[in-house]
Amino acid sequence: MVFDTLEVGPADVMYGLKIAADKDKSPLKVDLGVGVYRNELGDYNEMGVLKKAKDELYALNPDHDYEVTTGNSRYLANAAKIAFGSHSSVFDKERREKVASVQTISGTGAVHLALMLLARSSKKNSRQVYIGTPTWGNYIPMCNLAGLESKQYTHYDTLTGGVDFESVIKAIRTADEGSVFILQGCCHNPTAADFSREQWQTLAAEMKSRHLLPLLDIAYQGLGNGIEEDSYGVRHFAQMGFEMIVCQSFSKNFGLYGERAGACHVVCASETHVQPVHDQLRCLIRWEFSSSPAYGSRLVDLVLSDSSKQAECNQEFRTTNY
Ligand SMILES: Cc1ncc(COP(=O)(O)O)c(C=O)c1O
């Protein structure tokens, strides 16, 4: 027998909660479990700007922008621009310079790919991944899956309802050089305790002096204080010249949960590292799932490539009460 040693996996708390919520027939029920836009009736709420993008996409040749494995370059450039800002020092005037970007199976796929890349990079035996708790339930199991050791510190101060910044700084000061810190860019899941601008600045200075690697996970950009403000941490770290990873999701902000649109951006210390890093990502993608689903990323790309659609999208973020 082959499978007789297998036991059931650990329970997924969110999944359990979702099933319980689905079973609850109370008319007063508000399901806040899974991050999907819903309207007043509790139904899926499609953004107006996406409806238009869908119509446009139907009119296009489905193969018009197909790029095997690592994803469509215009989509990736657009995704990088909203994460880093179009005037970021990670770009030169014409092209992305220090960033290796690939399309991923949404934000989860981006984090997984980033961890797999770290596990294959040098110093892998000593590289620890620091995670502030409580946190998104997938980080620790995904570190285990990638063969990376994770370390936990307290992120949330239950007394103030904000970030336990002293604990974060202590973790930074005691971590080994080269350790990875997973930091959520905005709308912290599950505590909503985000870093202030000043705290991002202190974090960056402290992490720089200890040669730590930030892995910034930005799964809710636009849903906190707007596109620009929500990526303050990402943009500040990039401006500080960090070698860093940004994991990006369009599930929540574009209401594209099932389409799995995301990106992983690796900002390299030097231009010469970009090609090998990109190629390692290509290999990981090819060996695991060949290529990411194209549909959602094409919709995101149509919106981000068109300034009037992008403005409409920002307007929807501002006016819709999610
Ligand atoms: C903090 C955080 N990161 C990443 C993700 C991944 O989201 P998705 O794979 O749906 O893009 C989530 C989803 O809940 C999340 O809360």
Short mmCIF file of C-alpha atoms in Angstrom, two decimals, residues 90-286:
data_model
loop_
_atom_site.label_atom_id
_atom_site.label_comp_id
_atom_site.label_asym_id
_atom_site.label_seq_id
_atom_site.Cartn_x
_atom_site.Cartn_y
_atom_site.Cartn_z
CA VAL A 90 13.77 50.60 -9.63
CA PHE A 91 12.95 51.68 -13.21
CA ASP A 92 14.93 53.64 -15.72
CA LYS A 93 13.12 55.79 -18.28
CA GLU A 94 12.40 53.08 -20.83
CA ARG A 95 12.23 49.74 -19.12
CA ARG A 96 12.27 47.86 -15.88
CA GLU A 97 15.86 47.75 -14.82
CA LYS A 98 16.47 46.06 -11.53
CA VAL A 99 13.26 44.05 -11.29
CA ALA A 100 12.63 40.46 -12.31
CA SER A 101 8.83 40.19 -12.53
CA VAL A 102 6.70 37.16 -13.29
CA GLN A 103 2.99 36.52 -13.38
CA THR A 104 1.74 34.29 -10.58
CA ILE A 105 -1.32 32.40 -9.48
CA SER A 106 -2.52 35.41 -7.56
CA GLY A 107 -0.97 36.52 -4.25
CA THR A 108 -0.70 33.04 -2.77
CA GLY A 109 1.19 31.89 -5.85
CA ALA A 110 3.48 34.92 -5.60
CA VAL A 111 4.37 34.18 -1.97
CA HIS A 112 4.90 30.51 -2.73
CA LEU A 113 7.16 31.29 -5.67
CA ALA A 114 9.13 33.83 -3.62
CA LEU A 115 9.72 31.29 -0.86
CA MET A 116 10.74 28.61 -3.36
CA LEU A 117 13.20 31.07 -4.89
CA LEU A 118 14.64 31.90 -1.46
CA ALA A 119 14.99 28.20 -0.68
CA ARG A 120 17.08 27.82 -3.85
CA SER A 121 19.22 30.88 -3.22
CA SER A 122 22.52 30.96 -1.38
CA LYS A 123 22.66 30.76 2.42
CA LYS A 124 19.50 28.68 2.26
CA ASN A 125 20.47 26.64 5.29
CA SER A 126 20.72 29.66 7.51
CA ARG A 127 17.92 31.71 5.99
CA GLN A 128 15.09 32.15 8.43
CA VAL A 129 11.75 33.73 7.63
CA TYR A 130 10.36 36.08 10.29
CA ILE A 131 6.61 36.39 10.55
CA GLY A 132 4.71 38.77 12.86
CA THR A 133 1.70 37.17 14.51
CA PRO A 134 -1.23 36.84 14.39
CA THR A 135 -1.01 36.62 10.64
CA TRP A 136 -2.42 35.23 7.42
CA GLY A 137 -2.66 31.49 8.03
CA ASN A 138 -0.74 30.46 4.92
CA TYR A 139 2.71 31.93 5.55
CA ILE A 140 3.99 29.37 8.03
CA PRO A 141 2.76 26.24 6.17
CA MET A 142 4.15 27.70 2.92
CA CYS A 143 7.57 28.24 4.57
CA ASN A 144 7.48 24.60 5.68
CA LEU A 145 6.53 23.52 2.18
CA ALA A 146 9.49 25.40 0.73
CA GLY A 147 11.82 23.92 3.35
CA LEU A 148 12.46 27.25 5.07
CA GLU A 149 12.51 27.73 8.82
CA SER A 150 10.04 30.30 10.10
CA LYS A 151 10.32 32.37 13.28
CA GLN A 152 7.47 34.20 14.91
CA TYR A 153 7.32 37.47 16.80
CA THR A 154 4.35 39.51 17.98
CA HIS A 155 2.98 42.02 15.46
CA TYR A 156 -0.20 43.04 17.23
CA ASP A 157 -0.58 44.87 20.50
CA THR A 158 -3.84 43.69 22.04
CA LEU A 159 -3.90 46.63 24.45
CA THR A 160 -3.62 49.42 21.91
CA GLY A 161 -5.15 47.58 18.94
CA GLY A 162 -2.16 48.72 16.88
CA VAL A 163 1.24 47.38 15.88
CA ASP A 164 3.51 46.15 18.68
CA PHE A 165 6.37 48.10 17.17
CA GLU A 166 8.79 47.39 19.99
CA SER A 167 8.40 43.68 19.33
CA VAL A 168 8.93 44.15 15.57
CA ILE A 169 12.12 46.16 16.14
CA LYS A 170 13.39 43.62 18.66
CA ALA A 171 12.90 40.83 16.10
CA ILE A 172 14.81 42.86 13.50
CA ARG A 173 17.67 43.58 15.89
CA THR A 174 18.08 39.96 16.90
CA ALA A 175 17.62 38.29 13.49
CA ASP A 176 20.62 36.84 11.70
CA GLU A 177 21.94 38.76 8.71
CA GLY A 178 20.17 37.66 5.51
CA SER A 179 16.97 36.68 7.30
CA VAL A 180 13.71 37.38 5.53
CA PHE A 181 10.92 39.50 7.03
CA ILE A 182 7.46 39.03 5.58
CA LEU A 183 5.67 42.36 5.99
CA GLN A 184 2.16 43.10 4.80
CA GLY A 185 2.03 46.30 2.74
CA CYS A 186 -1.42 47.43 3.89
CA CYS A 187 -4.74 46.25 5.39
CA HIS A 188 -3.00 43.74 7.66
CA ASN A 189 -4.71 40.37 7.69
CA PRO A 190 -6.09 39.58 10.22
CA THR A 191 -5.47 42.51 12.61
CA ALA A 192 -5.80 45.63 10.39
CA ALA A 193 -2.83 46.98 12.38
CA ASP A 194 -0.75 48.66 9.68
CA PHE A 195 2.57 50.47 9.98
CA SER A 196 2.46 54.26 9.87
CA ARG A 197 4.72 56.14 7.43
CA GLU A 198 7.15 56.87 10.28
CA GLN A 199 7.20 53.22 11.27
CA TRP A 200 7.93 52.14 7.68
CA GLN A 201 10.85 54.57 7.66
CA THR A 202 12.22 53.22 10.94
CA LEU A 203 11.73 49.65 9.75
CA ALA A 204 13.63 50.32 6.55
CA ALA A 205 16.53 51.98 8.37
CA GLU A 206 16.77 49.18 10.93
CA MET A 207 16.48 46.41 8.34
CA LYS A 208 19.05 48.04 6.10
CA SER A 209 21.59 48.23 8.88
CA ARG A 210 21.05 44.53 9.68
CA HIS A 211 21.14 43.40 6.02
CA LEU A 212 17.72 41.80 6.15
CA LEU A 213 15.57 40.93 3.17
CA PRO A 214 12.03 42.35 3.04
CA LEU A 215 9.33 40.25 1.45
CA LEU A 216 6.47 42.70 1.11
CA ASP A 217 3.08 41.12 0.57
CA ILE A 218 0.58 43.56 -0.89
CA ALA A 219 -2.75 41.80 -1.28
CA TYR A 220 -5.15 44.71 -0.70
CA GLN A 221 -3.66 47.75 -2.46
CA GLY A 222 -6.30 50.43 -2.90
CA LEU A 223 -8.68 49.09 -0.30
CA GLY A 224 -7.08 50.84 2.67
CA ASN A 225 -6.18 54.49 2.08
CA GLY A 226 -5.87 54.43 -1.72
CA ILE A 227 -3.43 53.07 -4.29
CA GLU A 228 -0.58 55.46 -3.47
CA GLU A 229 -0.82 55.47 0.28
CA ASP A 230 -1.26 51.69 0.54
CA SER A 231 2.01 51.08 -1.25
CA TYR A 232 3.96 53.58 0.84
CA GLY A 233 5.98 50.77 2.48
CA VAL A 234 6.81 49.07 -0.84
CA ARG A 235 7.78 52.37 -2.43
CA HIS A 236 9.85 53.52 0.53
CA PHE A 237 11.82 50.27 0.70
CA ALA A 238 12.43 50.42 -3.06
CA GLN A 239 13.60 54.02 -2.73
CA MET A 240 16.01 52.95 0.01
CA GLY A 241 17.67 50.64 -2.53
CA PHE A 242 16.73 47.33 -0.90
CA GLU A 243 17.15 43.98 -2.54
CA MET A 244 13.59 42.84 -1.91
CA ILE A 245 10.60 40.82 -3.04
CA VAL A 246 7.09 42.15 -3.62
CA CYS A 247 4.17 39.73 -3.83
CA GLN A 248 1.12 41.30 -5.41
CA SER A 249 -2.47 40.19 -5.72
CA PHE A 250 -5.35 41.55 -7.79
CA SER A 251 -7.92 39.23 -6.20
CA LYS A 252 -9.41 41.67 -3.76
CA ASN A 253 -8.83 45.10 -5.25
CA PHE A 254 -10.14 44.06 -8.69
CA GLY A 255 -12.77 41.65 -7.37
CA LEU A 256 -11.11 38.89 -9.40
CA TYR A 257 -10.94 36.21 -6.79
CA GLY A 258 -11.30 33.10 -8.94
CA GLU A 259 -9.21 34.33 -11.85
CA ARG A 260 -5.96 34.24 -9.86
CA ALA A 261 -4.15 37.34 -11.13
CA GLY A 262 -0.96 38.25 -9.32
CA ALA A 263 2.72 39.01 -9.71
CA CYS A 264 6.02 38.43 -7.99
CA HIS A 265 8.60 41.21 -8.37
CA VAL A 266 12.17 40.59 -7.27
CA VAL A 267 14.16 43.80 -6.96
CA CYS A 268 17.80 42.80 -7.40
CA ALA A 269 20.87 44.46 -5.96
CA SER A 270 22.37 44.76 -9.42
CA GLU A 271 21.16 44.63 -13.02
CA THR A 272 23.33 41.57 -13.60
CA HIS A 273 21.23 39.52 -11.18
CA VAL A 274 17.95 40.19 -12.95
CA GLN A 275 18.30 37.64 -15.75
CA PRO A 276 19.37 34.67 -13.57
CA VAL A 277 16.66 35.47 -11.01
CA HIS A 278 14.05 35.72 -13.75
CA ASP A 279 15.26 32.46 -15.22
CA GLN A 280 15.04 30.65 -11.87
CA LEU A 281 11.47 31.92 -11.54
CA ARG A 282 10.76 30.70 -15.07
CA CYS A 283 12.03 27.23 -14.11
CA LEU A 284 9.99 27.09 -10.90
CA ILE A 285 6.84 28.11 -12.75
CA ARG A 286 7.45 25.72 -15.63
#
